[in-house]
Amino acid sequence: MPNNYFITTPIYYVNDIPHIGHAYTSIATDFIARFKRMSGVNTFFLTGTDEHGQKIQKAATKSSIEPIALCDNNSIKFRELANLLNLSNNDFIRTTEQRHIEGAKSLWSKLLNNNDIYLDNYKGWYSVSDETFYNEKDLIKQSDGTFKTFTGSPVEWIEEESYFFRLSKYSDQLLKLYNDNPNFILPKSRRNEVISFVKSGLKDLSVSRNTFDWGIKVPDDEKHVMYVWLDALSSYPNSLGYILDKDSDLSSYWSNATHIVGKDILRHHAVYWPAFLMSANLELPKKIFAHGWWTNEGNKISKSLGNAIDPIEIIAKYGLDQIRYFLLREITFGSDGDFSLSALKSRINADLSNDLGNLCQRSLTMIVKYCDSTVPGHENINDVDKKFLSKISNDLDELSILIDNQEINIYIRKIWDIISDANKYFNDYKPWELKDSNRLAFNNVLYVTADIIKQIGVMIYPIMPNTSEKILDFFDIEIDHISFELLNTNIAKVKIDHIKPLFPRVE
Ligand code: MSP
């Protein structure tokens, strides 16, 4: 089996501009992609935009422009955000691209050929904002008698002719899938929710709409457009060309696919999507990971409250790596969390400026000042120091398991434990007291500290790629081919010529 790994963000709706929630999903996915590449795994990372459906059509009508013009304008904003966030994605797919449209139609034909699609009438609730059909029992009744969804979105009653997918037929197969693959849906709490949902009884799913036309036309019935989720989900394998050609150059990535999604869209990924693939006789993804939602200073982020956090603005103010660090470190990946400026500032000042920044600044400037800018040799290194320096290499397997379980914030905590050990090491040995009295010991402390800083520079690459590059650059190490091998690069006698502060403190 090739050492391939495919990881995706959801593809983002282009009815509006990106906000911090989109940035979060993307940064977390980028973290995992970068970590996998460092581990020597061939990684293909996909992101993109979801451009069809009623929600987009409505937004275009509201702005008095053609839907495709709205898509073009806003898709670019998501592409620019990907650059701004320093995402290492290999592809950016748009559902209005021909390669996608053909793949989506081919998926439809496979479901039809398997006799899983039939024509009927849909009568029920629909949320345009979620692009989701809801059973009344799953909605929340409000005091004025209207209903809203668990995501807080309004619903409308619709009645229209529609093609249906025989989802109910797949209940047992889905339950078997979850049972045989306990890690198919993570975290566990979310897995249980999905299992209860399937056990409560699946109804067949409406998979076409015919009261608007902004979508992919149903093959052989142009009055209908495909349900936007069936269209959108197929973008993942369409990026690889897999639905049209199982033997395409990139198709082998599909056998090891992980989807990172927000908790609101887990049902589409963990129930509808595997059922479509089962019906089409295509391989299933290996893992669906649902992360939590951010609130802003304690409040739900919503258009109506006007409290969306603009990632461009916040990055301009506090710095990209600072925001990447904060989003990944602040909450357990999988749980909800609150974005507050005071928490952000305290993370920047305490974890970045003090713990990491000062460690580099004060130890490496000593090398510049007292060692002719050259990292001392390691002739005097003792067993205790050796053990300290081999800690990260020894823990690599454990760290990889954390990433396979999507425990990103625990990975970061472990790296910061090492930073704190390094600060303690430096403080305990007080090199400033040794520099005249015991040159051998002085050199040794500086060597050990510099080497551990280099290793930290390697390990923070998935979190803060730019800072990783800066730290490794102190030691003249280039990160074009970053891998864990760099942990062992010998830095004794390397010339350090420029130490710039990494993280200015913020007020
Ligand atoms: N277009 C669909 C996905 C189709 S995938 C085949 C979609 N798009 S979205 O733009 O609405 O949302 C994309 C992602 O952003 C989702 O994973 C969603 O959970 C995430 N977030 C939106 N708001 C969020 C927060 N407030 N916090 C964290 N993530 C949030 O859904």
XYZ file of C-alpha atoms and ligand atoms in Angstrom:
538
model
C 0.000 0.000 0.000
C 1.547 3.329 -1.000
C 2.456 5.678 1.780
C -0.207 8.180 0.703
C -2.447 10.412 2.746
C -5.261 12.668 1.585
C -6.607 15.373 3.879
C -9.353 17.906 3.205
C -10.951 20.999 4.666
C -14.653 21.456 3.959
C -15.134 23.472 0.795
C -16.392 26.886 1.841
C -19.656 28.539 0.806
C -19.015 31.649 -1.247
C -22.184 33.510 -0.271
C -20.076 35.597 2.071
C -16.457 36.461 2.844
C -14.283 34.226 5.073
C -14.361 34.499 8.862
C -12.335 33.038 11.701
C -14.251 29.706 11.680
C -13.086 29.026 8.128
C -9.542 30.034 9.037
C -9.616 27.637 11.989
C -10.654 24.566 9.977
C -7.997 25.400 7.400
C -5.175 25.992 9.885
C -5.914 22.765 11.753
C -5.923 20.806 8.495
C -2.692 22.487 7.457
C -1.122 21.521 10.776
C -1.908 17.846 10.159
C -0.783 17.977 6.518
C 2.563 19.525 7.486
C 3.099 17.061 10.323
C 2.402 14.123 7.996
C 4.831 15.425 5.369
C 7.517 15.809 8.034
C 6.890 12.203 8.998
C 7.720 11.157 5.449
C 4.130 10.512 4.315
C 3.127 11.583 0.773
C 0.433 14.040 1.639
C -2.146 15.660 -0.603
C -4.042 18.518 1.019
C -7.234 19.850 -0.571
C -9.295 22.929 0.103
C -11.720 24.881 -2.072
C -15.104 26.543 -2.463
C -18.705 25.305 -2.551
C -20.454 27.417 -5.149
C -23.881 26.010 -6.028
C -27.289 25.929 -4.371
C -30.063 28.153 -3.199
C -27.994 29.980 -0.605
C -25.547 31.219 -3.232
C -28.311 32.002 -5.717
C -30.163 34.075 -3.082
C -27.000 35.970 -2.137
C -26.372 36.768 -5.816
C -29.943 37.986 -6.332
C -29.606 40.163 -3.249
C -26.475 41.776 -4.691
C -28.098 41.987 -8.148
C -25.321 40.028 -9.813
C -25.138 36.694 -11.619
C -24.361 33.763 -9.316
C -21.169 32.984 -11.200
C -19.945 36.566 -10.708
C -20.549 36.262 -6.952
C -18.696 32.933 -6.949
C -15.749 34.338 -8.883
C -15.455 37.330 -6.544
C -15.693 35.388 -3.314
C -13.818 32.263 -4.326
C -10.777 34.497 -4.875
C -11.123 35.743 -1.303
C -10.893 32.174 -0.007
C -7.910 31.515 -2.238
C -6.238 34.662 -0.915
C -7.029 33.584 2.624
C -5.327 30.247 1.941
C -2.192 32.191 0.957
C -2.424 34.550 3.887
C -2.746 31.604 6.296
C 0.308 30.011 4.666
C -1.641 26.849 3.864
C 0.361 24.117 2.199
C -2.576 22.887 0.108
C -1.853 20.959 -3.088
C -5.126 21.834 -4.775
C -7.966 24.325 -4.535
C -11.159 23.043 -6.106
C -14.201 25.059 -7.138
C -17.487 23.261 -7.684
C -18.118 25.392 -10.765
C -15.095 23.834 -12.483
C -15.704 21.350 -15.273
C -13.567 18.626 -13.697
C -15.857 18.736 -10.684
C -19.146 18.953 -12.597
C -18.280 15.858 -14.621
C -17.294 13.920 -11.514
C -20.474 14.901 -9.659
C -22.626 13.804 -12.623
C -20.758 10.539 -12.800
C -21.459 9.926 -9.097
C -25.168 10.603 -9.732
C -25.191 8.072 -12.593
C -23.582 5.447 -10.379
C -26.286 5.906 -7.711
C -28.957 5.756 -10.412
C -27.479 2.632 -11.986
C -27.529 0.982 -8.599
C -31.266 1.717 -8.463
C -30.839 4.000 -5.441
C -32.480 7.084 -6.965
C -36.216 7.530 -7.584
C -38.573 10.424 -8.309
C -41.149 11.544 -5.705
C -42.297 14.691 -3.891
C -40.525 16.312 -0.937
C -42.729 17.902 1.701
C -40.936 19.167 4.732
C -38.561 21.610 6.380
C -35.500 23.039 4.699
C -32.831 25.412 5.952
C -31.308 27.438 3.125
C -28.611 28.689 5.425
C -27.526 25.107 6.315
C -28.625 23.736 2.884
C -30.129 20.895 4.887
C -33.462 19.042 5.078
C -34.702 18.606 8.642
C -37.255 16.363 10.354
C -39.542 18.339 12.612
C -38.454 16.271 15.611
C -34.868 17.487 15.127
C -35.858 21.176 15.183
C -36.151 23.561 18.122
C -39.575 25.167 18.588
C -39.408 28.848 19.494
C -41.843 30.854 21.631
C -43.507 32.393 18.539
C -44.257 28.906 17.169
C -41.564 28.976 14.440
C -38.739 26.472 14.296
C -34.992 26.828 14.121
C -32.201 24.320 13.599
C -29.604 23.311 16.199
C -27.199 25.657 14.394
C -29.637 28.517 15.049
C -30.757 28.851 11.415
C -34.330 29.466 10.283
C -36.213 26.812 8.286
C -38.890 27.063 5.641
C -41.539 24.566 4.598
C -41.042 23.363 1.035
C -43.059 21.096 -1.225
C -41.594 20.151 -4.580
C -40.938 17.299 -6.945
C -37.623 15.767 -6.056
C -35.363 12.838 -6.717
C -34.662 10.757 -3.612
C -31.683 8.654 -2.619
C -32.485 5.386 -0.816
C -30.602 6.355 2.334
C -32.820 4.154 4.532
C -31.446 1.094 2.739
C -27.959 1.843 4.140
C -28.761 2.045 7.886
C -27.361 -1.370 8.754
C -24.296 -0.974 6.565
C -23.566 2.395 8.166
C -23.928 1.028 11.696
C -21.610 -1.823 10.765
C -19.095 0.685 9.371
C -19.073 2.653 12.645
C -18.882 -0.532 14.669
C -16.048 -2.119 12.677
C -14.053 1.139 12.548
C -14.228 2.783 15.968
C -12.027 5.661 14.756
C -14.030 6.408 11.628
C -15.737 9.296 13.440
C -13.759 11.257 16.009
C -14.016 12.546 18.667
C -15.913 9.728 20.398
C -18.673 11.996 21.738
C -19.583 12.999 18.207
C -19.424 9.399 17.040
C -22.087 8.505 19.592
C -24.344 11.297 18.323
C -24.087 9.998 14.768
C -24.825 6.421 15.840
C -27.945 7.570 17.739
C -29.061 9.571 14.715
C -28.765 6.536 12.424
C -30.365 4.228 14.981
C -33.326 6.599 15.344
C -34.246 5.675 11.750
C -33.032 7.078 8.430
C -35.494 8.381 5.879
C -34.639 8.529 2.199
C -32.870 11.758 1.314
C -34.044 14.340 -1.181
C -31.143 14.803 -3.618
C -32.481 17.287 -6.146
C -34.248 20.650 -6.180
C -36.370 22.099 -8.960
C -37.481 25.518 -7.750
C -34.243 27.280 -8.734
C -31.539 26.470 -11.241
C -28.133 27.398 -9.762
C -26.573 23.973 -9.576
C -25.395 20.965 -11.522
C -28.167 19.700 -13.783
C -29.401 16.212 -13.033
C -28.294 13.932 -15.895
C -31.285 13.361 -18.222
C -33.637 15.653 -16.304
C -32.589 19.251 -16.683
C -35.550 20.573 -14.676
C -33.705 19.457 -11.556
C -30.385 20.510 -10.088
C -28.452 18.147 -7.843
C -28.798 18.709 -4.086
C -25.833 20.908 -3.235
C -24.418 18.500 -0.631
C -24.294 15.588 -3.063
C -22.572 17.940 -5.498
C -20.173 19.368 -2.881
C -19.106 16.134 -1.171
C -18.011 14.690 -4.482
C -15.478 17.542 -4.835
C -13.094 15.622 -2.554
C -12.501 12.646 -4.843
C -13.033 14.870 -7.900
C -9.882 16.747 -6.988
C -8.038 13.464 -7.524
C -10.055 12.476 -10.594
C -11.101 9.316 -8.728
C -14.829 9.139 -9.553
C -14.224 9.420 -13.287
C -11.154 7.211 -13.315
C -10.121 4.966 -10.421
C -6.714 4.608 -12.056
C -5.966 8.310 -12.480
C -2.503 9.482 -11.377
C -3.747 10.772 -8.037
C -6.532 8.259 -7.334
C -4.446 6.171 -4.980
C -4.606 9.028 -2.455
C -8.312 8.348 -2.086
C -7.662 5.044 -0.274
C -6.371 6.968 2.722
C -8.638 9.993 3.095
C -9.352 12.098 6.198
C -11.980 14.830 6.228
C -11.692 17.628 8.783
C -15.083 19.265 9.337
C -16.953 21.415 11.838
C -19.465 19.688 14.109
C -22.381 21.288 12.224
C -21.621 19.345 9.064
C -20.747 15.999 10.576
C -24.019 14.334 9.585
C -23.441 15.107 5.914
C -19.944 13.643 6.073
C -20.487 10.672 8.358
C -23.948 9.526 7.195
C -24.840 10.780 3.715
C -21.348 10.661 2.251
C -20.426 7.049 3.122
C -23.906 5.939 1.999
C -23.445 7.624 -1.411
C -20.045 5.988 -1.776
C -21.340 2.570 -0.746
C -24.088 2.848 -3.338
C -21.600 3.932 -6.015
C -19.295 1.098 -5.046
C -16.444 3.494 -4.348
C -13.965 3.411 -1.485
C -14.905 5.201 1.743
C -12.819 7.810 3.552
C -10.873 6.476 6.531
C -11.662 9.165 9.041
C -14.026 12.054 9.678
C -12.937 14.430 12.390
C -15.408 17.003 13.714
C -14.016 20.042 15.486
C -15.928 22.427 17.730
C -17.081 25.985 17.229
C -15.576 29.284 18.290
C -17.593 31.941 20.036
C -16.494 35.596 20.082
C -16.043 36.968 23.626
C -18.650 34.451 24.796
C -21.203 35.068 22.012
C -22.189 32.845 19.118
C -20.624 34.191 15.917
C -23.417 35.136 13.556
C -24.143 37.386 10.661
C -27.116 38.920 12.431
C -25.024 39.872 15.485
C -22.388 41.282 13.132
C -19.642 39.876 15.338
C -17.705 37.763 12.825
C -13.957 37.980 13.368
C -12.152 38.936 10.190
C -9.029 36.754 9.895
C -7.295 39.335 7.668
C -7.696 42.087 10.237
C -6.671 40.021 13.228
C -3.612 38.654 11.436
C -2.568 42.160 10.361
C -2.767 43.249 13.984
C -1.220 40.285 15.829
C 0.721 38.296 13.233
C -0.032 35.076 11.402
C 1.987 32.647 13.504
C 0.588 34.194 16.658
C -2.979 33.530 15.435
C -2.142 30.021 14.210
C -0.630 29.251 17.604
C -3.553 30.700 19.528
C -6.253 28.883 17.537
C -4.505 25.532 17.787
C -3.370 25.866 21.402
C -6.267 27.541 23.119
C -8.861 24.771 22.893
C -8.978 21.021 22.751
C -9.387 20.173 19.075
C -12.931 18.794 18.935
C -14.366 21.036 21.679
C -15.897 24.497 21.472
C -13.878 27.489 22.556
C -14.009 31.206 23.050
C -12.007 33.749 21.087
C -11.194 36.601 23.411
C -8.616 39.309 22.913
C -7.390 39.009 26.473
C -6.743 35.268 26.035
C -4.996 35.916 22.709
C -2.742 38.606 24.182
C -1.874 36.528 27.178
C -0.896 33.556 24.970
C 1.268 35.831 22.807
C 3.025 37.447 25.760
C 3.385 34.390 27.983
C 3.879 31.410 25.654
C 5.452 33.086 22.641
C 7.270 36.209 23.769
C 8.394 34.979 27.195
C 8.746 31.218 26.942
C 9.953 30.732 23.385
C 11.131 34.192 22.309
C 13.199 34.944 25.406
C 14.738 31.489 25.471
C 16.110 32.067 21.971
C 17.029 35.673 22.536
C 19.006 35.386 25.757
C 20.816 32.127 25.036
C 21.703 32.769 21.400
C 22.835 36.371 22.022
C 25.280 34.941 24.570
C 26.746 32.804 21.811
C 27.014 35.864 19.586
C 28.578 37.944 22.346
C 30.902 35.533 24.092
C 31.588 32.734 21.607
C 32.454 34.706 18.545
C 28.970 33.935 17.142
C 29.828 30.266 16.906
C 27.860 27.470 18.587
C 30.353 25.793 20.962
C 31.353 22.162 20.456
C 29.842 19.379 22.540
C 32.952 17.655 23.871
C 31.791 17.901 27.477
C 28.286 16.723 27.168
C 27.267 14.360 29.976
C 24.634 11.629 30.177
C 21.996 13.842 31.722
C 22.382 16.377 28.890
C 22.349 13.598 26.315
C 19.099 12.318 27.730
C 17.583 15.786 27.603
C 18.649 16.229 23.984
C 17.239 12.894 22.871
C 13.858 13.397 24.550
C 12.061 14.704 21.458
C 13.435 11.958 19.182
C 12.433 9.336 21.734
C 8.920 10.762 21.989
C 8.291 10.991 18.234
C 6.100 7.884 18.071
C 3.989 9.132 20.915
C 3.673 12.547 19.265
C 2.598 10.916 15.983
C -0.142 9.008 17.768
C -1.417 12.285 19.194
C -1.711 13.669 15.676
C -3.446 10.546 14.386
C -5.983 11.094 17.147
C -6.201 14.774 16.194
C -4.978 15.814 19.653
C -3.257 18.900 18.314
C -3.359 20.997 21.470
C -1.805 18.177 23.511
C 1.034 17.955 20.974
C 1.588 21.689 21.430
C 1.497 21.382 25.212
C 4.184 18.712 25.053
C 6.427 20.936 22.937
C 5.884 23.788 25.394
C 6.838 21.453 28.258
C 10.181 21.034 26.510
C 10.488 24.809 26.105
C 9.866 25.158 29.790
C 12.471 22.441 30.556
C 14.950 24.337 28.374
C 14.273 27.588 30.210
C 14.730 25.776 33.512
C 17.969 24.188 32.304
C 19.334 27.581 31.291
C 18.256 29.244 34.538
C 19.555 26.436 36.752
C 23.020 26.385 35.170
C 23.321 30.186 35.143
C 25.796 30.437 32.252
C 26.268 34.169 32.982
C 28.006 33.097 36.211
C 30.158 30.519 34.449
C 31.433 32.539 31.564
C 34.685 33.615 33.261
C 35.052 30.931 35.926
C 34.311 27.708 34.046
C 34.528 28.011 30.302
C 33.934 24.318 29.614
C 30.696 24.263 31.579
C 29.678 27.606 30.030
C 30.171 26.270 26.505
C 28.277 23.128 27.361
C 25.192 24.970 28.637
C 25.121 27.123 25.522
C 25.542 24.146 23.223
C 22.763 22.139 24.868
C 20.393 25.098 24.903
C 21.103 25.931 21.261
C 20.557 22.343 20.188
C 17.251 22.079 21.992
C 16.165 25.388 20.409
C 16.987 23.922 17.000
C 14.854 20.862 17.802
C 11.990 23.069 18.969
C 12.365 24.950 15.674
C 11.729 21.666 13.863
C 8.793 20.599 16.001
C 6.890 23.895 15.728
C 6.948 23.746 11.921
C 3.335 22.478 11.621
C 2.101 25.098 14.095
C 4.093 28.148 13.008
C 5.955 27.483 9.751
C 7.387 31.006 9.480
C 8.798 31.009 13.005
C 10.192 27.539 12.459
C 11.991 28.851 9.399
C 13.381 31.826 11.340
C 14.690 29.653 14.170
C 16.274 27.134 11.848
C 17.746 29.970 9.849
C 19.667 31.093 12.976
C 21.576 27.819 12.516
C 21.788 28.091 8.759
C 19.359 25.209 8.284
C 17.031 25.489 5.291
C 13.549 24.046 5.561
C 12.944 23.161 1.932
C 12.964 19.507 2.843
C 11.733 19.573 6.357
C 11.699 16.231 8.146
C 12.352 14.868 11.606
C 15.877 14.038 10.399
C 16.670 17.686 11.110
C 16.391 16.943 14.830
C 19.806 15.322 14.485
C 21.552 18.011 12.425
C 24.835 18.800 14.109
C 25.029 22.507 14.934
C 28.364 22.512 16.809
C 30.663 25.189 15.293
C 27.852 26.660 13.206
C 28.087 30.410 12.818
C 25.112 32.428 14.092
C 25.098 35.900 12.744
C 21.755 37.453 13.299
C 19.395 37.043 16.226
C 16.188 38.892 15.692
C 13.437 38.973 18.320
C 10.713 36.498 17.329
C 7.597 37.831 19.013
C 7.124 41.435 20.086
C 5.033 41.745 23.224
C 1.507 43.064 22.722
C -0.442 45.511 24.888
N -20.005 24.282 2.163
C -20.161 23.533 3.350
C -19.161 22.406 3.432
C -19.184 21.456 2.296
S -17.937 20.249 2.431
C -18.266 19.169 1.227
C -20.000 24.438 4.560
N -19.347 25.580 4.359
S -19.167 26.750 5.426
O -18.440 27.759 4.729
O -20.427 27.125 5.973
O -18.394 26.186 6.642
C -17.137 25.649 6.532
C -16.558 25.275 7.861
O -16.412 26.405 8.727
C -17.387 24.250 8.600
O -16.557 23.177 8.983
C -17.865 24.989 9.816
O -17.994 24.155 10.918
C -16.750 25.982 10.016
N -17.189 27.070 10.859
C -18.135 28.018 10.576
N -18.293 28.784 11.689
C -17.489 28.354 12.693
C -17.159 28.796 13.988
N -17.764 29.814 14.564
N -16.161 28.123 14.636
C -15.456 27.097 14.065
N -15.743 26.676 12.850
C -16.853 27.181 12.200
O -20.460 24.106 5.627
